[in-house]
mmCIF file of N, CA and C in Angstrom:
data_model
loop_
_atom_site.group_PDB
_atom_site.id
_atom_site.type_symbol
_atom_site.label_atom_id
_atom_site.label_comp_id
_atom_site.label_asym_id
_atom_site.label_seq_id
_atom_site.Cartn_x
_atom_site.Cartn_y
_atom_site.Cartn_z
ATOM 1 N N MET A 1 108.506 87.178 113.513
ATOM 2 C CA MET A 1 107.586 87.689 114.421
ATOM 3 C C MET A 1 107.653 89.211 114.387
ATOM 4 N N PHE A 2 108.848 89.790 114.383
ATOM 5 C CA PHE A 2 109.034 91.191 114.358
ATOM 6 C C PHE A 2 108.464 91.757 113.008
ATOM 7 N N LYS A 3 108.666 91.074 111.899
ATOM 8 C CA LYS A 3 108.214 91.467 110.606
ATOM 9 C C LYS A 3 106.657 91.567 110.613
ATOM 10 N N ARG A 4 106.080 90.548 111.181
ATOM 11 C CA ARG A 4 104.621 90.535 111.149
ATOM 12 C C ARG A 4 104.081 91.646 112.071
ATOM 13 N N LEU A 5 104.653 91.906 113.193
ATOM 14 C CA LEU A 5 104.239 93.019 114.068
ATOM 15 C C LEU A 5 104.415 94.367 113.330
ATOM 16 N N ALA A 6 105.529 94.484 112.596
ATOM 17 C CA ALA A 6 105.752 95.756 111.923
ATOM 18 C C ALA A 6 104.703 96.004 110.788
ATOM 19 N N VAL A 7 104.280 94.917 110.143
ATOM 20 C CA VAL A 7 103.297 95.043 109.117
ATOM 21 C C VAL A 7 101.942 95.434 109.772
ATOM 22 N N VAL A 8 101.628 94.843 110.853
ATOM 23 C CA VAL A 8 100.342 95.109 111.515
ATOM 24 C C VAL A 8 100.314 96.596 111.974
ATOM 25 N N VAL A 9 101.405 97.009 112.645
ATOM 26 C CA VAL A 9 101.439 98.341 113.190
ATOM 27 C C VAL A 9 101.448 99.362 112.049
ATOM 28 N N SER A 10 102.158 99.156 111.000
ATOM 29 C CA SER A 10 102.139 100.163 109.889
ATOM 30 C C SER A 10 100.807 100.240 109.210
ATOM 31 N N THR A 11 100.090 99.044 109.117
ATOM 32 C CA THR A 11 98.736 99.065 108.550
ATOM 33 C C THR A 11 97.793 99.836 109.418
ATOM 34 N N LEU A 12 97.895 99.630 110.700
ATOM 35 C CA LEU A 12 96.989 100.413 111.617
ATOM 36 C C LEU A 12 97.305 101.853 111.552
ATOM 37 N N VAL A 13 98.521 102.267 111.441
ATOM 38 C CA VAL A 13 98.860 103.711 111.282
ATOM 39 C C VAL A 13 98.330 104.235 109.976
ATOM 40 N N LEU A 14 98.508 103.524 108.856
ATOM 41 C CA LEU A 14 97.927 103.925 107.613
ATOM 42 C C LEU A 14 96.453 104.045 107.689
ATOM 43 N N HIS A 15 95.893 103.086 108.331
ATOM 44 C CA HIS A 15 94.386 103.072 108.431
ATOM 45 C C HIS A 15 93.902 104.293 109.278
ATOM 46 N N ALA A 16 94.622 104.579 110.318
ATOM 47 C CA ALA A 16 94.174 105.686 111.154
ATOM 48 C C ALA A 16 94.384 107.055 110.520
ATOM 49 N N CYS A 17 95.375 107.159 109.671
ATOM 50 C CA CYS A 17 95.729 108.466 109.117
ATOM 51 C C CYS A 17 94.929 108.827 107.884
ATOM 52 N N SER A 18 94.069 107.934 107.343
ATOM 53 C CA SER A 18 93.297 108.294 106.198
ATOM 54 C C SER A 18 91.898 108.130 106.443
ATOM 55 N N SER A 19 91.026 108.833 105.651
ATOM 56 C CA SER A 19 89.587 108.625 105.712
ATOM 57 C C SER A 19 89.377 107.247 105.018
ATOM 58 N N ASN A 20 88.740 106.393 105.706
ATOM 59 C CA ASN A 20 88.667 105.051 105.186
ATOM 60 C C ASN A 20 87.237 104.813 104.533
ATOM 61 N N PRO A 21 87.204 104.558 103.211
ATOM 62 C CA PRO A 21 85.952 104.254 102.556
ATOM 63 C C PRO A 21 85.469 102.831 102.896
ATOM 64 N N ILE A 22 86.304 102.037 103.566
ATOM 65 C CA ILE A 22 85.854 100.706 103.961
ATOM 66 C C ILE A 22 85.307 100.812 105.362
ATOM 67 N N PRO A 23 83.982 100.569 105.534
ATOM 68 C CA PRO A 23 83.345 100.760 106.839
ATOM 69 C C PRO A 23 84.043 99.824 107.877
ATOM 70 N N SER A 24 84.005 100.227 109.104
ATOM 71 C CA SER A 24 84.623 99.478 110.171
ATOM 72 C C SER A 24 84.009 98.131 110.427
ATOM 73 N N ASN A 25 82.705 97.996 110.057
ATOM 74 C CA ASN A 25 82.056 96.710 110.285
ATOM 75 C C ASN A 25 82.120 95.783 109.059
ATOM 76 N N ALA A 26 83.018 96.167 108.122
ATOM 77 C CA ALA A 26 83.109 95.281 106.890
ATOM 78 C C ALA A 26 84.201 94.176 107.186
ATOM 79 N N MET A 27 83.875 93.007 106.719
ATOM 80 C CA MET A 27 84.784 91.839 106.928
ATOM 81 C C MET A 27 85.483 91.497 105.542
ATOM 82 N N PRO A 28 86.801 91.294 105.585
ATOM 83 C CA PRO A 28 87.420 90.902 104.370
ATOM 84 C C PRO A 28 87.030 89.477 103.929
ATOM 85 N N VAL A 29 86.798 89.298 102.614
ATOM 86 C CA VAL A 29 86.488 88.027 102.025
ATOM 87 C C VAL A 29 87.554 87.767 100.964
ATOM 88 N N PHE A 30 88.249 86.652 101.162
ATOM 89 C CA PHE A 30 89.359 86.225 100.300
ATOM 90 C C PHE A 30 88.895 84.966 99.531
ATOM 91 N N GLN A 31 88.852 85.102 98.190
ATOM 92 C CA GLN A 31 88.375 83.977 97.413
ATOM 93 C C GLN A 31 89.468 83.604 96.416
ATOM 94 N N THR A 32 89.446 82.344 95.948
ATOM 95 C CA THR A 32 90.480 81.797 95.078
ATOM 96 C C THR A 32 89.953 81.208 93.795
ATOM 97 N N ARG A 33 90.800 81.108 92.781
ATOM 98 C CA ARG A 33 90.471 80.482 91.519
ATOM 99 C C ARG A 33 91.794 80.023 90.932
ATOM 100 N N ILE A 34 91.814 78.713 90.552
ATOM 101 C CA ILE A 34 93.011 78.132 89.856
ATOM 102 C C ILE A 34 92.497 77.715 88.450
ATOM 103 N N SER A 35 93.128 78.276 87.499
ATOM 104 C CA SER A 35 92.678 78.031 86.044
ATOM 105 C C SER A 35 93.130 76.625 85.627
ATOM 106 N N PRO A 36 92.537 76.153 84.579
ATOM 107 C CA PRO A 36 93.024 74.777 84.144
ATOM 108 C C PRO A 36 94.519 74.709 83.784
ATOM 109 N N SER A 37 95.086 75.821 83.358
ATOM 110 C CA SER A 37 96.500 75.876 83.062
ATOM 111 C C SER A 37 97.355 76.096 84.295
ATOM 112 N N GLY A 38 96.720 76.316 85.462
ATOM 113 C CA GLY A 38 97.524 76.488 86.725
ATOM 114 C C GLY A 38 97.698 77.843 87.249
ATOM 115 N N LEU A 39 97.109 78.811 86.564
ATOM 116 C CA LEU A 39 97.246 80.220 87.056
ATOM 117 C C LEU A 39 96.435 80.352 88.289
ATOM 118 N N LYS A 40 97.045 80.950 89.298
ATOM 119 C CA LYS A 40 96.426 81.119 90.643
ATOM 120 C C LYS A 40 95.939 82.599 90.817
ATOM 121 N N HIS A 41 94.627 82.777 90.825
ATOM 122 C CA HIS A 41 94.057 84.103 90.979
ATOM 123 C C HIS A 41 93.297 84.205 92.288
ATOM 124 N N PHE A 42 93.227 85.403 92.755
ATOM 125 C CA PHE A 42 92.489 85.593 94.012
ATOM 126 C C PHE A 42 91.713 86.950 93.934
ATOM 127 N N GLU A 43 90.695 87.023 94.785
ATOM 128 C CA GLU A 43 89.964 88.205 94.891
ATOM 129 C C GLU A 43 89.760 88.628 96.329
ATOM 130 N N LEU A 44 90.004 89.890 96.714
ATOM 131 C CA LEU A 44 89.704 90.330 98.055
ATOM 132 C C LEU A 44 88.624 91.476 97.911
ATOM 133 N N ARG A 45 87.580 91.240 98.650
ATOM 134 C CA ARG A 45 86.485 92.281 98.765
ATOM 135 C C ARG A 45 86.040 92.237 100.244
ATOM 136 N N TYR A 46 85.172 93.209 100.475
ATOM 137 C CA TYR A 46 84.670 93.396 101.806
ATOM 138 C C TYR A 46 83.126 93.109 101.836
ATOM 139 N N GLN A 47 82.719 92.448 102.835
ATOM 140 C CA GLN A 47 81.351 92.065 103.017
ATOM 141 C C GLN A 47 80.878 92.720 104.314
ATOM 142 N N MET A 48 79.749 93.457 104.206
ATOM 143 C CA MET A 48 79.271 94.195 105.356
ATOM 144 C C MET A 48 78.687 93.179 106.375
ATOM 145 N N ALA A 49 79.162 93.394 107.652
ATOM 146 C CA ALA A 49 78.558 92.618 108.695
ATOM 147 C C ALA A 49 77.259 93.282 109.162
ATOM 148 N N ARG A 50 76.260 92.456 109.314
ATOM 149 C CA ARG A 50 74.957 93.003 109.714
ATOM 150 C C ARG A 50 74.996 93.301 111.217
ATOM 151 N N GLU A 51 74.552 94.496 111.575
ATOM 152 C CA GLU A 51 74.520 94.902 112.918
ATOM 153 C C GLU A 51 73.053 95.129 113.323
ATOM 154 N N PRO A 52 72.580 94.430 114.286
ATOM 155 C CA PRO A 52 71.189 94.585 114.763
ATOM 156 C C PRO A 52 70.875 96.082 115.051
ATOM 157 N N GLY A 53 69.717 96.555 114.482
ATOM 158 C CA GLY A 53 69.317 97.913 114.878
ATOM 159 C C GLY A 53 70.099 99.004 114.095
ATOM 160 N N ALA A 54 70.916 98.647 113.128
ATOM 161 C CA ALA A 54 71.593 99.651 112.355
ATOM 162 C C ALA A 54 70.640 100.323 111.423
ATOM 163 N N GLU A 55 70.716 101.714 111.365
ATOM 164 C CA GLU A 55 69.866 102.432 110.541
ATOM 165 C C GLU A 55 70.458 102.582 109.175
ATOM 166 N N ARG A 56 69.715 102.207 108.137
ATOM 167 C CA ARG A 56 70.276 102.271 106.786
ATOM 168 C C ARG A 56 70.431 103.734 106.285
ATOM 169 N N PRO A 57 69.391 104.636 106.395
ATOM 170 C CA PRO A 57 69.535 105.899 105.738
ATOM 171 C C PRO A 57 70.791 106.712 106.174
ATOM 172 N N ASN A 58 71.213 106.657 107.392
ATOM 173 C CA ASN A 58 72.351 107.445 107.853
ATOM 174 C C ASN A 58 73.612 106.630 107.916
ATOM 175 N N GLN A 59 73.646 105.392 107.384
ATOM 176 C CA GLN A 59 74.755 104.518 107.497
ATOM 177 C C GLN A 59 75.951 105.282 106.842
ATOM 178 N N GLY A 60 77.099 105.316 107.575
ATOM 179 C CA GLY A 60 78.312 105.871 107.158
ATOM 180 C C GLY A 60 78.346 107.401 107.281
ATOM 181 N N ARG A 61 77.356 107.998 107.952
ATOM 182 C CA ARG A 61 77.376 109.424 108.112
ATOM 183 C C ARG A 61 77.655 109.846 109.520
ATOM 184 N N SER A 62 78.228 111.073 109.666
ATOM 185 C CA SER A 62 78.491 111.616 110.969
ATOM 186 C C SER A 62 77.267 112.290 111.491
ATOM 187 N N ARG A 63 77.305 112.805 112.719
ATOM 188 C CA ARG A 63 76.117 113.457 113.300
ATOM 189 C C ARG A 63 75.604 114.632 112.491
ATOM 190 N N ASP A 64 76.601 115.387 111.851
ATOM 191 C CA ASP A 64 76.167 116.529 111.077
ATOM 192 C C ASP A 64 75.732 116.200 109.674
ATOM 193 N N GLY A 65 75.676 114.841 109.344
ATOM 194 C CA GLY A 65 75.139 114.490 108.085
ATOM 195 C C GLY A 65 76.194 114.294 106.949
ATOM 196 N N ARG A 66 77.443 114.618 107.242
ATOM 197 C CA ARG A 66 78.442 114.452 106.236
ATOM 198 C C ARG A 66 78.819 113.010 106.193
ATOM 199 N N SER A 67 79.293 112.586 104.984
ATOM 200 C CA SER A 67 79.642 111.212 104.793
ATOM 201 C C SER A 67 80.903 110.764 105.422
ATOM 202 N N GLY A 68 81.879 111.714 105.687
ATOM 203 C CA GLY A 68 83.150 111.309 106.311
ATOM 204 C C GLY A 68 84.169 110.880 105.279
ATOM 205 N N ARG A 69 83.814 110.872 104.030
ATOM 206 C CA ARG A 69 84.726 110.445 102.918
ATOM 207 C C ARG A 69 85.614 111.543 102.549
ATOM 208 N N GLN A 70 86.667 111.261 101.949
ATOM 209 C CA GLN A 70 87.622 112.275 101.439
ATOM 210 C C GLN A 70 87.018 113.042 100.362
ATOM 211 N N SER A 71 87.322 114.295 100.239
ATOM 212 C CA SER A 71 86.798 115.148 99.122
ATOM 213 C C SER A 71 87.594 114.924 97.860
ATOM 214 N N ASN A 72 88.763 114.262 97.922
ATOM 215 C CA ASN A 72 89.556 114.016 96.730
ATOM 216 C C ASN A 72 89.414 112.569 96.322
ATOM 217 N N PRO A 73 88.556 112.277 95.330
ATOM 218 C CA PRO A 73 88.313 110.885 94.907
ATOM 219 C C PRO A 73 89.549 110.168 94.548
ATOM 220 N N ALA A 74 90.534 110.809 93.887
ATOM 221 C CA ALA A 74 91.778 110.116 93.470
ATOM 222 C C ALA A 74 92.579 109.668 94.650
ATOM 223 N N LYS A 75 92.661 110.494 95.636
ATOM 224 C CA LYS A 75 93.415 110.187 96.854
ATOM 225 C C LYS A 75 92.707 109.013 97.603
ATOM 226 N N MET A 76 91.386 109.114 97.713
ATOM 227 C CA MET A 76 90.590 108.002 98.337
ATOM 228 C C MET A 76 90.804 106.663 97.598
ATOM 229 N N TYR A 77 90.799 106.709 96.287
ATOM 230 C CA TYR A 77 91.020 105.512 95.472
ATOM 231 C C TYR A 77 92.314 104.967 95.788
ATOM 232 N N GLU A 78 93.438 105.805 95.758
ATOM 233 C CA GLU A 78 94.785 105.323 96.024
ATOM 234 C C GLU A 78 94.958 104.778 97.497
ATOM 235 N N ASN A 79 94.366 105.447 98.441
ATOM 236 C CA ASN A 79 94.541 105.097 99.822
ATOM 237 C C ASN A 79 93.795 103.653 100.064
ATOM 238 N N THR A 80 92.634 103.492 99.416
ATOM 239 C CA THR A 80 91.902 102.224 99.521
ATOM 240 C C THR A 80 92.599 101.109 98.853
ATOM 241 N N ARG A 81 93.242 101.397 97.691
ATOM 242 C CA ARG A 81 94.001 100.456 96.957
ATOM 243 C C ARG A 81 95.204 99.995 97.812
ATOM 244 N N LYS A 82 95.879 100.865 98.452
ATOM 245 C CA LYS A 82 97.045 100.535 99.300
ATOM 246 C C LYS A 82 96.645 99.746 100.473
ATOM 247 N N GLN A 83 95.468 100.098 101.160
ATOM 248 C CA GLN A 83 94.976 99.387 102.249
ATOM 249 C C GLN A 83 94.562 97.898 101.850
ATOM 250 N N MET A 84 93.957 97.796 100.726
ATOM 251 C CA MET A 84 93.551 96.469 100.310
ATOM 252 C C MET A 84 94.712 95.611 99.880
ATOM 253 N N THR A 85 95.689 96.249 99.288
ATOM 254 C CA THR A 85 96.927 95.487 98.893
ATOM 255 C C THR A 85 97.620 94.972 100.159
ATOM 256 N N ALA A 86 97.749 95.834 101.147
ATOM 257 C CA ALA A 86 98.286 95.418 102.478
ATOM 258 C C ALA A 86 97.526 94.305 103.096
ATOM 259 N N GLN A 87 96.186 94.367 103.043
ATOM 260 C CA GLN A 87 95.285 93.348 103.625
ATOM 261 C C GLN A 87 95.562 92.019 102.851
ATOM 262 N N ALA A 88 95.703 92.101 101.521
ATOM 263 C CA ALA A 88 95.885 90.885 100.691
ATOM 264 C C ALA A 88 97.235 90.272 101.073
ATOM 265 N N GLU A 89 98.220 91.057 101.269
ATOM 266 C CA GLU A 89 99.582 90.579 101.686
ATOM 267 C C GLU A 89 99.460 89.888 103.011
ATOM 268 N N ARG A 90 98.721 90.447 103.994
ATOM 269 C CA ARG A 90 98.585 89.756 105.283
ATOM 270 C C ARG A 90 97.866 88.407 105.141
ATOM 271 N N MET A 91 96.743 88.478 104.431
ATOM 272 C CA MET A 91 95.983 87.233 104.305
ATOM 273 C C MET A 91 96.752 86.131 103.564
ATOM 274 N N ILE A 92 97.519 86.479 102.556
ATOM 275 C CA ILE A 92 98.300 85.521 101.768
ATOM 276 C C ILE A 92 99.449 85.005 102.591
ATOM 277 N N GLU A 93 100.011 85.886 103.544
ATOM 278 C CA GLU A 93 101.051 85.395 104.413
ATOM 279 C C GLU A 93 100.474 84.349 105.320
ATOM 280 N N GLU A 94 99.281 84.513 105.789
ATOM 281 C CA GLU A 94 98.660 83.568 106.669
ATOM 282 C C GLU A 94 98.217 82.243 105.986
ATOM 283 N N ASN A 95 97.589 82.390 104.822
ATOM 284 C CA ASN A 95 97.061 81.236 104.199
ATOM 285 C C ASN A 95 98.019 80.549 103.200
ATOM 286 N N ARG A 96 99.135 81.212 102.872
ATOM 287 C CA ARG A 96 100.130 80.723 101.917
ATOM 288 C C ARG A 96 99.628 80.426 100.505
ATOM 289 N N TYR A 97 98.670 81.135 100.099
ATOM 290 C CA TYR A 97 98.119 80.935 98.722
ATOM 291 C C TYR A 97 99.198 81.218 97.682
ATOM 292 N N CYS A 98 99.864 82.343 97.771
ATOM 293 C CA CYS A 98 100.954 82.724 96.876
ATOM 294 C C CYS A 98 102.296 82.507 97.591
ATOM 295 N N ARG A 99 103.132 81.597 97.167
ATOM 296 C CA ARG A 99 104.369 81.331 97.791
ATOM 297 C C ARG A 99 105.487 82.286 97.453
ATOM 298 N N THR A 100 105.379 82.857 96.234
ATOM 299 C CA THR A 100 106.473 83.715 95.726
ATOM 300 C C THR A 100 106.047 85.133 95.392
ATOM 301 N N GLY A 101 104.940 85.553 95.995
ATOM 302 C CA GLY A 101 104.410 86.875 95.727
ATOM 303 C C GLY A 101 103.284 86.932 94.711
ATOM 304 N N PHE A 102 102.788 88.108 94.460
ATOM 305 C CA PHE A 102 101.672 88.294 93.520
ATOM 306 C C PHE A 102 101.787 89.732 92.938
ATOM 307 N N TRP A 103 100.982 89.959 91.913
ATOM 308 C CA TRP A 103 100.777 91.200 91.412
ATOM 309 C C TRP A 103 99.266 91.496 91.332
ATOM 310 N N VAL A 104 98.957 92.795 91.389
ATOM 311 C CA VAL A 104 97.534 93.279 91.306
ATOM 312 C C VAL A 104 97.169 93.324 89.885
ATOM 313 N N LEU A 105 96.101 92.611 89.536
ATOM 314 C CA LEU A 105 95.556 92.685 88.126
ATOM 315 C C LEU A 105 94.533 93.720 87.975
ATOM 316 N N ASN A 106 93.750 93.947 88.964
ATOM 317 C CA ASN A 106 92.641 94.928 88.855
ATOM 318 C C ASN A 106 92.219 95.383 90.253
ATOM 319 N N PHE A 107 91.811 96.643 90.326
ATOM 320 C CA PHE A 107 91.236 97.184 91.520
ATOM 321 C C PHE A 107 90.123 98.081 91.116
ATOM 322 N N GLU A 108 88.949 97.857 91.783
ATOM 323 C CA GLU A 108 87.693 98.600 91.494
ATOM 324 C C GLU A 108 87.101 99.090 92.755
ATOM 325 N N MET A 109 86.434 100.167 92.630
ATOM 326 C CA MET A 109 85.654 100.825 93.766
ATOM 327 C C MET A 109 84.223 101.023 93.274
ATOM 328 N N ASN A 110 83.474 99.978 93.183
ATOM 329 C CA ASN A 110 82.045 100.161 92.820
ATOM 330 C C ASN A 110 81.235 100.322 94.089
ATOM 331 N N ARG A 111 80.285 99.405 94.309
ATOM 332 C CA ARG A 111 79.532 99.359 95.517
ATOM 333 C C ARG A 111 80.434 99.076 96.709
ATOM 334 N N SER A 112 81.365 98.177 96.488
ATOM 335 C CA SER A 112 82.342 97.901 97.504
ATOM 336 C C SER A 112 83.712 97.644 96.852
ATOM 337 N N PRO A 113 84.771 98.054 97.477
ATOM 338 C CA PRO A 113 86.085 97.869 96.857
ATOM 339 C C PRO A 113 86.407 96.400 96.617
ATOM 340 N N ARG A 114 87.101 96.139 95.471
ATOM 341 C CA ARG A 114 87.489 94.742 95.079
ATOM 342 C C ARG A 114 88.905 94.823 94.435
ATOM 343 N N LEU A 115 89.768 93.931 94.966
ATOM 344 C CA LEU A 115 91.081 93.802 94.442
ATOM 345 C C LEU A 115 91.290 92.375 93.913
ATOM 346 N N ARG A 116 91.780 92.309 92.651
ATOM 347 C CA ARG A 116 92.043 91.000 92.070
ATOM 348 C C ARG A 116 93.502 90.861 91.761
ATOM 349 N N GLY A 117 94.056 89.635 91.995
ATOM 350 C CA GLY A 117 95.473 89.490 91.824
ATOM 351 C C GLY A 117 95.814 88.071 91.303
ATOM 352 N N GLU A 118 97.112 87.931 90.961
ATOM 353 C CA GLU A 118 97.593 86.621 90.452
ATOM 354 C C GLU A 118 98.880 86.339 91.072
ATOM 355 N N CYS A 119 99.020 85.077 91.487
ATOM 356 C CA CYS A 119 100.305 84.727 92.117
ATOM 357 C C CYS A 119 101.404 84.558 91.034
ATOM 358 N N HIS A 120 102.606 84.702 91.501
ATOM 359 C CA HIS A 120 103.752 84.555 90.581
ATOM 360 C C HIS A 120 103.992 83.103 90.154
ATOM 361 N N GLU A 121 103.584 82.187 90.856
ATOM 362 C CA GLU A 121 103.921 80.775 90.566
ATOM 363 C C GLU A 121 102.651 79.979 90.063
ATOM 364 N N ILE A 122 102.893 78.834 89.411
ATOM 365 C CA ILE A 122 101.844 78.008 88.939
ATOM 366 C C ILE A 122 101.451 77.110 90.098
ATOM 367 N N ALA A 123 100.122 76.707 90.095
ATOM 368 C CA ALA A 123 99.565 75.904 91.114
ATOM 369 C C ALA A 123 100.167 74.438 91.062
ATOM 370 N N THR A 124 100.275 73.956 92.253
ATOM 371 C CA THR A 124 100.641 72.502 92.349
ATOM 372 C C THR A 124 99.357 71.705 92.613
ATOM 373 N N GLU A 125 99.548 70.353 92.639
ATOM 374 C CA GLU A 125 98.381 69.533 93.000
ATOM 375 C C GLU A 125 97.909 69.792 94.345
ATOM 376 N N GLN A 126 98.814 70.078 95.296
ATOM 377 C CA GLN A 126 98.528 70.402 96.680
ATOM 378 C C GLN A 126 97.732 71.687 96.714
ATOM 379 N N ASP A 127 98.035 72.637 95.893
ATOM 380 C CA ASP A 127 97.338 73.944 95.857
ATOM 381 C C ASP A 127 95.848 73.668 95.394
ATOM 382 N N ARG A 128 95.746 72.868 94.445
ATOM 383 C CA ARG A 128 94.348 72.518 93.927
ATOM 384 C C ARG A 128 93.482 71.895 94.957
ATOM 385 N N GLU A 129 94.091 70.941 95.757
ATOM 386 C CA GLU A 129 93.343 70.331 96.840
ATOM 387 C C GLU A 129 93.035 71.282 97.947
ATOM 388 N N ARG A 130 93.986 72.142 98.241
ATOM 389 C CA ARG A 130 93.871 73.003 99.448
ATOM 390 C C ARG A 130 92.985 74.268 99.172
ATOM 391 N N PHE A 131 93.005 74.742 97.951
ATOM 392 C CA PHE A 131 92.225 75.945 97.606
ATOM 393 C C PHE A 131 91.221 75.790 96.457
ATOM 394 N N PRO A 132 89.993 75.502 96.875
ATOM 395 C CA PRO A 132 88.945 75.235 95.818
ATOM 396 C C PRO A 132 88.609 76.532 95.139
ATOM 397 N N ASP A 133 88.047 76.428 93.973
ATOM 398 C CA ASP A 133 87.589 77.617 93.225
ATOM 399 C C ASP A 133 86.357 78.163 93.952
ATOM 400 N N THR A 134 86.477 79.393 94.540
ATOM 401 C CA THR A 134 85.394 80.014 95.223
ATOM 402 C C THR A 134 84.918 81.327 94.566
ATOM 403 N N ILE A 135 85.639 81.735 93.509
ATOM 404 C CA ILE A 135 85.184 82.920 92.718
ATOM 405 C C ILE A 135 84.198 82.540 91.738
ATOM 406 N N GLN A 136 82.983 83.126 91.742
ATOM 407 C CA GLN A 136 81.961 82.755 90.849
ATOM 408 C C GLN A 136 82.200 83.282 89.425
ATOM 409 N N ASN A 137 82.473 84.587 89.358
ATOM 410 C CA ASN A 137 82.644 85.253 88.028
ATOM 411 C C ASN A 137 84.007 85.843 87.985
ATOM 412 N N TRP A 138 84.858 85.377 87.041
ATOM 413 C CA TRP A 138 86.184 85.916 86.968
ATOM 414 C C TRP A 138 86.303 86.814 85.734
#
């Protein structure tokens, strides 16, 4: 219980201390893929929640028209990668997709950030039943 609380608090502090390229109305989407040989892959991305009446032209901008993003792209990239890795750790702790940990295979910041990873263990039959393939393009 204490470990989970510590993870949540540290994530909130990290989140508050950095300019976040992930909009506050974005919802995390966790998808899975188990290869025929048993490799367990996952993808974490963010999907924008639609807000009624939201104006598209100024979306993500402050009142003075600035975007609010960091001026250092490398720092923004690294902060976003850390945030998404922490989010993946939380989600995997809840859904138990990876039992013995994972490593990050790929991280991209195109239209929306995307993190792809692979579990350290091979899938069991129970994993195949519990986690259907939901990733369309791997």
